[in-house]
PDB file of C-alpha atoms in Angstrom:
ATOM      1  CA  ILE A   1       0.000   0.000   0.000  1.00 45.00           C
ATOM      2  CA  ILE A   2       2.693   2.472  -0.930  1.00 47.00           C
ATOM      3  CA  SER A   3       4.211   3.790  -4.102  1.00 37.00           C
ATOM      4  CA  GLU A   4       7.731   2.976  -5.234  1.00 40.00           C
ATOM      5  CA  TYR A   5      10.656   4.098  -3.062  1.00 39.00           C
ATOM      6  CA  CYS A   6       8.508   4.646   0.026  1.00 41.00           C
ATOM      7  CA  PRO A   7       8.814   2.757   3.332  1.00 39.00           C
ATOM      8  CA  LEU A   8       5.655   0.711   2.831  1.00 42.00           C
ATOM      9  CA  LYS A   9       4.541   0.510  -0.741  1.00 45.00           C
ATOM     10  CA  CYS A  10       2.356  -1.029  -3.365  1.00 44.00           C
ATOM     11  CA  ASP A  11       3.238  -0.976  -7.030  1.00 47.00           C
ATOM     12  CA  SER A  12       1.934   2.240  -8.600  1.00 49.00           C
ATOM     13  CA  TYR A  13       0.004   0.154 -11.141  1.00 62.00           C
ATOM     14  CA  ALA A  14      -1.571  -2.159  -8.567  1.00 74.00           C
ATOM     15  CA  TYR A  15      -5.186  -3.198  -8.897  1.00 83.00           C
ATOM     16  CA  GLU A  16      -5.884  -4.671  -5.486  1.00 90.00           C
ATOM     17  CA  ILE A  17      -8.253  -4.399  -2.534  1.00 94.00           C
ATOM     18  CA  TYR A  18      -6.749  -4.668   0.958  1.00 93.00           C
ATOM     19  CA  ASP A  19      -8.410  -5.499   4.254  1.00 93.00           C
ATOM     20  CA  GLU A  20      -6.978  -5.847   7.766  1.00 92.00           C
ATOM     21  CA  ILE A  21      -3.241  -5.464   7.224  1.00 93.00           C
ATOM     22  CA  LYS A  22      -1.214  -6.442  10.311  1.00 94.00           C
ATOM     23  CA  ILE A  23       2.465  -6.342  11.261  1.00 92.00           C
ATOM     24  CA  TYR A  24       3.893  -8.218  14.265  1.00 94.00           C
ATOM     25  CA  ASN A  25       7.297  -7.658  15.872  1.00 91.00           C
ATOM     26  CA  GLY A  26       8.178 -11.351  15.648  1.00 92.00           C
ATOM     27  CA  CYS A  27       7.384 -14.634  13.931  1.00 94.00           C
ATOM     28  CA  LEU A  28       3.924 -16.089  14.570  1.00 95.00           C
ATOM     29  CA  ASN A  29       3.735 -19.878  14.553  1.00 95.00           C
ATOM     30  CA  SER A  30       1.628 -21.787  12.040  1.00 96.00           C
ATOM     31  CA  THR A  31      -1.228 -22.278  14.520  1.00 94.00           C
ATOM     32  CA  SER A  32      -1.513 -18.525  15.101  1.00 94.00           C
ATOM     33  CA  ILE A  33      -1.494 -17.878  11.345  1.00 95.00           C
ATOM     34  CA  TYR A  34      -4.298 -20.393  10.848  1.00 95.00           C
ATOM     35  CA  ASN A  35      -6.297 -18.946  13.738  1.00 94.00           C
ATOM     36  CA  ASP A  36      -5.990 -15.480  12.204  1.00 95.00           C
ATOM     37  CA  PHE A  37      -7.334 -16.876   8.929  1.00 96.00           C
ATOM     38  CA  ILE A  38     -10.293 -18.523  10.672  1.00 94.00           C
ATOM     39  CA  ASN A  39     -11.346 -15.673  12.978  1.00 89.00           C
ATOM     40  CA  SER A  40      -8.822 -12.782  12.684  1.00 79.00           C
ATOM     41  CA  SER A  41      -7.688 -13.509  16.248  1.00 72.00           C
ATOM     42  CA  THR A  42      -4.751 -11.662  17.796  1.00 73.00           C
ATOM     43  CA  PRO A  43      -2.410 -13.707  20.051  1.00 72.00           C
ATOM     44  CA  THR A  44      -2.316 -12.615  23.703  1.00 69.00           C
ATOM     45  CA  ALA A  45       1.361 -13.574  24.097  1.00 71.00           C
ATOM     46  CA  PRO A  46       4.343 -12.201  22.132  1.00 77.00           C
ATOM     47  CA  PRO A  47       4.972 -11.479  19.309  1.00 88.00           C
ATOM     48  CA  ILE A  48       3.138  -8.191  19.692  1.00 90.00           C
ATOM     49  CA  LEU A  49       0.896  -6.611  17.062  1.00 93.00           C
ATOM     50  CA  THR A  50       2.667  -3.333  16.248  1.00 93.00           C
ATOM     51  CA  ASN A  51       0.731  -2.004  13.240  1.00 93.00           C
ATOM     52  CA  TYR A  52      -2.890  -2.569  12.230  1.00 95.00           C
ATOM     53  CA  TRP A  53      -4.747  -0.984   9.333  1.00 95.00           C
ATOM     54  CA  SER A  54      -8.393  -2.095   9.477  1.00 95.00           C
ATOM     55  CA  PHE A  55      -9.693   0.519   6.969  1.00 96.00           C
ATOM     56  CA  SER A  56     -12.875   0.883   9.007  1.00 95.00           C
ATOM     57  CA  GLY A  57     -13.910   4.271   7.672  1.00 96.00           C
ATOM     58  CA  ASN A  58     -10.358   5.665   7.517  1.00 97.00           C
ATOM     59  CA  TYR A  59      -6.747   4.931   6.604  1.00 96.00           C
ATOM     60  CA  ASN A  60      -5.331   4.988  10.135  1.00 96.00           C
ATOM     61  CA  ASP A  61      -2.960   2.586  11.853  1.00 95.00           C
ATOM     62  CA  GLN A  62      -4.916   1.742  14.999  1.00 94.00           C
ATOM     63  CA  ILE A  63      -1.894   0.390  16.899  1.00 94.00           C
ATOM     64  CA  GLY A  64       1.295   2.145  15.801  1.00 93.00           C
ATOM     65  CA  GLY A  65      -0.031   5.481  14.558  1.00 93.00           C
ATOM     66  CA  ALA A  66       1.495   5.055  11.080  1.00 93.00           C
ATOM     67  CA  ASN A  67      -1.503   6.560   9.306  1.00 94.00           C
ATOM     68  CA  LEU A  68      -1.603   6.294   5.523  1.00 92.00           C
ATOM     69  CA  PHE A  69      -1.376   9.528   3.536  1.00 90.00           C
ATOM     70  CA  ASN A  70      -0.531  11.152   0.207  1.00 87.00           C
ATOM     71  CA  GLY A  71      -2.050   8.534  -2.071  1.00 86.00           C
ATOM     72  CA  VAL A  72      -3.176   8.361  -5.691  1.00 88.00           C
ATOM     73  CA  ASN A  73      -6.195   6.540  -7.150  1.00 91.00           C
ATOM     74  CA  TYR A  74      -7.450   5.091  -3.875  1.00 93.00           C
ATOM     75  CA  ASN A  75     -10.735   4.936  -2.016  1.00 95.00           C
ATOM     76  CA  LEU A  76     -12.580   2.956   0.630  1.00 97.00           C
ATOM     77  CA  THR A  77     -14.827   0.155  -0.595  1.00 97.00           C
ATOM     78  CA  ASN A  78     -16.640  -2.949   0.657  1.00 97.00           C
ATOM     79  CA  ASP A  79     -14.590  -5.392   2.714  1.00 96.00           C
ATOM     80  CA  ARG A  80     -14.711  -9.174   2.424  1.00 95.00           C
ATOM     81  CA  PHE A  81     -17.928  -9.259   4.481  1.00 95.00           C
ATOM     82  CA  GLY A  82     -19.664  -6.634   2.359  1.00 95.00           C
ATOM     83  CA  ASN A  83     -19.302  -3.815   4.907  1.00 96.00           C
ATOM     84  CA  SER A  84     -19.080  -0.446   3.155  1.00 97.00           C
ATOM     85  CA  ASN A  85     -16.064   1.862   3.555  1.00 97.00           C
ATOM     86  CA  SER A  86     -14.055  -0.906   5.229  1.00 96.00           C
ATOM     87  CA  ALA A  87     -11.334  -1.883   2.732  1.00 96.00           C
ATOM     88  CA  LEU A  88      -8.701  -0.024   0.702  1.00 95.00           C
ATOM     89  CA  ASP A  89      -9.215  -0.131  -3.068  1.00 94.00           C
ATOM     90  CA  LEU A  90      -6.263   0.800  -5.296  1.00 90.00           C
ATOM     91  CA  ASN A  91      -7.090   1.334  -8.959  1.00 88.00           C
ATOM     92  CA  SER A  92      -3.619   1.836 -10.440  1.00 84.00           C
ATOM     93  CA  GLY A  93      -2.833   3.680  -7.237  1.00 83.00           C
ATOM     94  CA  TYR A  94      -0.912   3.712  -3.989  1.00 83.00           C
ATOM     95  CA  MET A  95      -0.743   5.112  -0.460  1.00 86.00           C
ATOM     96  CA  GLN A  96       2.177   6.014   1.802  1.00 85.00           C
ATOM     97  CA  VAL A  97       3.089   5.557   5.460  1.00 83.00           C
ATOM     98  CA  PRO A  98       5.534   7.582   7.556  1.00 86.00           C
ATOM     99  CA  ASN A  99       9.237   6.747   7.707  1.00 86.00           C
ATOM    100  CA  GLY A 100      10.050   4.450  10.574  1.00 80.00           C
ATOM    101  CA  THR A 101      11.677   1.350  12.024  1.00 80.00           C
ATOM    102  CA  TYR A 102       8.986  -1.260  11.460  1.00 80.00           C
ATOM    103  CA  PHE A 103      11.001  -4.467  11.909  1.00 80.00           C
ATOM    104  CA  TYR A 104      13.412  -5.747  14.563  1.00 78.00           C
ATOM    105  CA  GLY A 105      14.718  -9.024  13.149  1.00 83.00           C
ATOM    106  CA  SER A 106      11.994 -11.670  12.946  1.00 89.00           C
ATOM    107  CA  LEU A 107       8.586 -10.523  11.698  1.00 90.00           C
ATOM    108  CA  THR A 108       5.071 -11.378  10.537  1.00 93.00           C
ATOM    109  CA  VAL A 109       2.927  -9.610   7.931  1.00 92.00           C
ATOM    110  CA  ILE A 110      -0.732 -10.587   7.427  1.00 95.00           C
ATOM    111  CA  ALA A 111      -3.250  -9.166   4.964  1.00 94.00           C
ATOM    112  CA  TRP A 112      -6.535  -9.987   3.316  1.00 95.00           C
ATOM    113  CA  VAL A 113      -6.037  -9.220  -0.386  1.00 93.00           C
ATOM    114  CA  ASN A 114      -8.311  -9.294  -3.425  1.00 94.00           C
ATOM    115  CA  LEU A 115      -6.214  -9.184  -6.590  1.00 90.00           C
ATOM    116  CA  GLN A 116      -8.183  -7.248  -9.214  1.00 88.00           C
ATOM    117  CA  GLY A 117      -5.726  -7.346 -12.104  1.00 81.00           C
ATOM    118  CA  ASN A 118      -2.193  -8.301 -13.040  1.00 75.00           C
ATOM    119  CA  ALA A 119       0.608  -5.745 -12.794  1.00 70.00           C
ATOM    120  CA  ASN A 120       4.410  -5.707 -12.625  1.00 69.00           C
ATOM    121  CA  TYR A 121       5.169  -7.102  -9.156  1.00 73.00           C
ATOM    122  CA  PRO A 122       2.254  -5.358  -7.401  1.00 78.00           C
ATOM    123  CA  ARG A 123       3.238  -4.958  -3.774  1.00 79.00           C
ATOM    124  CA  ILE A 124       1.224  -6.032  -0.782  1.00 82.00           C
ATOM    125  CA  LEU A 125       3.796  -4.262   1.405  1.00 82.00           C
ATOM    126  CA  GLU A 126       7.300  -2.970   0.892  1.00 79.00           C
ATOM    127  CA  PHE A 127       9.738  -1.223   3.215  1.00 79.00           C
ATOM    128  CA  SER A 128      13.090   0.056   1.952  1.00 71.00           C
ATOM    129  CA  ASN A 129      15.835   2.659   2.016  1.00 68.00           C
ATOM    130  CA  GLY A 130      15.682   3.308  -1.697  1.00 63.00           C
ATOM    131  CA  GLN A 131      15.659   0.930  -4.623  1.00 66.00           C
ATOM    132  CA  SER A 132      17.072  -2.498  -3.651  1.00 62.00           C
ATOM    133  CA  ASN A 133      18.424  -1.259  -0.323  1.00 65.00           C
ATOM    134  CA  ASP A 134      17.322  -3.056   2.858  1.00 70.00           C
ATOM    135  CA  ASP A 135      14.029  -3.890   1.132  1.00 75.00           C
ATOM    136  CA  ILE A 136      11.443  -6.149   2.688  1.00 78.00           C
ATOM    137  CA  ILE A 137       8.966  -6.932  -0.096  1.00 76.00           C
ATOM    138  CA  PHE A 138       5.763  -8.976   0.087  1.00 82.00           C
ATOM    139  CA  SER A 139       4.233  -8.903  -3.384  1.00 80.00           C
ATOM    140  CA  PHE A 140       2.891 -10.877  -6.309  1.00 81.00           C
ATOM    141  CA  ASN A 141       4.889 -12.280  -9.209  1.00 79.00           C
ATOM    142  CA  GLY A 142       1.997 -12.370 -11.626  1.00 76.00           C
ATOM    143  CA  ALA A 143      -0.627 -14.126  -9.514  1.00 81.00           C
ATOM    144  CA  TYR A 144       1.940 -15.902  -7.300  1.00 81.00           C
ATOM    145  CA  PRO A 145       2.685 -14.570  -3.771  1.00 79.00           C
ATOM    146  CA  THR A 146       6.394 -13.725  -3.497  1.00 77.00           C
ATOM    147  CA  THR A 147       8.832 -12.287  -0.960  1.00 74.00           C
ATOM    148  CA  LEU A 148      12.214 -10.622  -1.443  1.00 71.00           C
ATOM    149  CA  LEU A 149      14.688  -9.481   1.213  1.00 67.00           C
ATOM    150  CA  PHE A 150      17.545  -7.213   0.150  1.00 61.00           C
ATOM    151  CA  PHE A 151      20.707  -6.601   2.187  1.00 58.00           C
ATOM    152  CA  GLY A 152      22.561  -3.630   0.843  1.00 55.00           C
ATOM    153  CA  SER A 153      21.919  -3.272  -2.882  1.00 56.00           C
ATOM    154  CA  THR A 154      23.161  -6.579  -4.321  1.00 58.00           C
ATOM    155  CA  THR A 155      22.312  -9.464  -1.976  1.00 66.00           C
ATOM    156  CA  PHE A 156      18.728 -10.690  -1.932  1.00 70.00           C
ATOM    157  CA  PHE A 157      16.796 -13.769  -0.856  1.00 78.00           C
ATOM    158  CA  PRO A 158      13.602 -14.568  -2.809  1.00 82.00           C
ATOM    159  CA  ILE A 159      10.809 -16.999  -1.990  1.00 87.00           C
ATOM    160  CA  LYS A 160       8.105 -17.633  -4.591  1.00 86.00           C
ATOM    161  CA  SER A 161       4.915 -19.612  -4.103  1.00 89.00           C
ATOM    162  CA  ASN A 162       3.747 -22.015  -6.810  1.00 88.00           C
ATOM    163  CA  THR A 163       0.147 -21.324  -5.781  1.00 86.00           C
ATOM    164  CA  SER A 164      -1.553 -19.108  -8.370  1.00 87.00           C
ATOM    165  CA  LEU A 165      -4.385 -16.954  -7.033  1.00 89.00           C
ATOM    166  CA  PRO A 166      -7.347 -16.308  -9.375  1.00 90.00           C
ATOM    167  CA  LEU A 167      -8.513 -12.713  -9.683  1.00 91.00           C
ATOM    168  CA  ASN A 168     -11.459 -11.166  -7.858  1.00 94.00           C
ATOM    169  CA  LYS A 169     -11.374 -13.420  -4.809  1.00 94.00           C
ATOM    170  CA  TRP A 170     -10.370 -12.713  -1.224  1.00 96.00           C
ATOM    171  CA  TYR A 171      -7.268 -14.459   0.141  1.00 94.00           C
ATOM    172  CA  HIS A 172      -5.661 -14.436   3.555  1.00 95.00           C
ATOM    173  CA  LEU A 173      -1.928 -13.979   2.902  1.00 94.00           C
ATOM    174  CA  ALA A 174       0.830 -14.133   5.490  1.00 94.00           C
ATOM    175  CA  TYR A 175       4.607 -13.952   5.509  1.00 92.00           C
ATOM    176  CA  THR A 176       6.758 -14.898   8.485  1.00 93.00           C
ATOM    177  CA  LEU A 177      10.503 -14.607   9.052  1.00 91.00           C
ATOM    178  CA  ASP A 178      11.829 -16.432  12.110  1.00 93.00           C
ATOM    179  CA  GLN A 179      14.817 -15.706  14.365  1.00 91.00           C
ATOM    180  CA  ASN A 180      17.029 -17.884  12.148  1.00 92.00           C
ATOM    181  CA  GLY A 181      16.130 -16.005   8.964  1.00 88.00           C
ATOM    182  CA  TYR A 182      13.801 -18.709   7.621  1.00 92.00           C
ATOM    183  CA  GLY A 183      10.864 -17.299   5.658  1.00 91.00           C
ATOM    184  CA  THR A 184       7.432 -18.823   5.009  1.00 94.00           C
ATOM    185  CA  ILE A 185       4.501 -17.719   2.836  1.00 93.00           C
ATOM    186  CA  TYR A 186       0.967 -18.771   3.801  1.00 95.00           C
ATOM    187  CA  VAL A 187      -2.252 -18.715   1.762  1.00 94.00           C
ATOM    188  CA  ASN A 188      -5.531 -19.124   3.642  1.00 95.00           C
ATOM    189  CA  GLY A 189      -3.747 -20.268   6.766  1.00 96.00           C
ATOM    190  CA  LEU A 190      -1.578 -22.944   5.157  1.00 96.00           C
ATOM    191  CA  PRO A 191       2.134 -22.763   4.196  1.00 96.00           C
ATOM    192  CA  VAL A 192       2.713 -22.754   0.433  1.00 93.00           C
ATOM    193  CA  ALA A 193       6.402 -21.810   0.154  1.00 93.00           C
ATOM    194  CA  SER A 194       9.426 -21.424   2.416  1.00 94.00           C
ATOM    195  CA  GLY A 195      13.169 -21.046   2.338  1.00 91.00           C
ATOM    196  CA  GLN A 196      16.276 -19.708   4.012  1.00 90.00           C
ATOM    197  CA  GLN A 197      16.549 -15.932   3.867  1.00 85.00           C
ATOM    198  CA  GLN A 198      18.201 -13.737   6.501  1.00 80.00           C
ATOM    199  CA  ILE A 199      17.179 -11.783   9.585  1.00 77.00           C
ATOM    200  CA  ALA A 200      15.778  -8.398   8.600  1.00 72.00           C
ATOM    201  CA  ASN A 201      18.029  -5.467   9.505  1.00 70.00           C
ATOM    202  CA  SER A 202      16.581  -3.277  12.262  1.00 67.00           C
ATOM    203  CA  VAL A 203      16.984   0.090  10.556  1.00 64.00           C
ATOM    204  CA  LEU A 204      15.030   3.260   9.907  1.00 57.00           C
ATOM    205  CA  ARG A 205      13.502   2.829   6.457  1.00 63.00           C
ATOM    206  CA  THR A 206      12.980   6.200   4.842  1.00 59.00           C
ATOM    207  CA  SER A 207      12.274   5.771   1.148  1.00 54.00           C
TER     208      SER A 207
END
């Protein structure tokens, strides 16, 4: 949900609807991911939910205060339950979040996403310090959920799912990175791809 070269970003040509985007300051286990898929439950023990965009009538981060701003071609629309003004719709658009330190090593990102059209690596989320510099990218490669972690500007660790997601349907997507740098992608509560990556650098991401 951010344009290119912003801390949290979605490809500027993205055609996606987003609902309930969450960031945790650690790696949730597979049971917690599945429980979030079933009933959007939040664990009572660490890791802690640090950012939460519910899009319930606004674009605010209800936990961390990282409110979305300065977007293009966006509006609120019906969420996955049919509630009005409760999901973010990007029609070849984007939104931005403030600069910040959003990750401290291991992490979890969860989002309900409805892919409306194919674009060039449309982002679900991306944090960076410029192009290919300490990037944490959770995106699509075509219709396949994909993650990329960059360290500096040349070293990166990709994971690509072989699960293709048809357009115009809601999916619960999650990405976890554990304390050993092992990443996993989940679709509808179940793991679909994993691999060795590296612990995310704990840095201020500003672009």
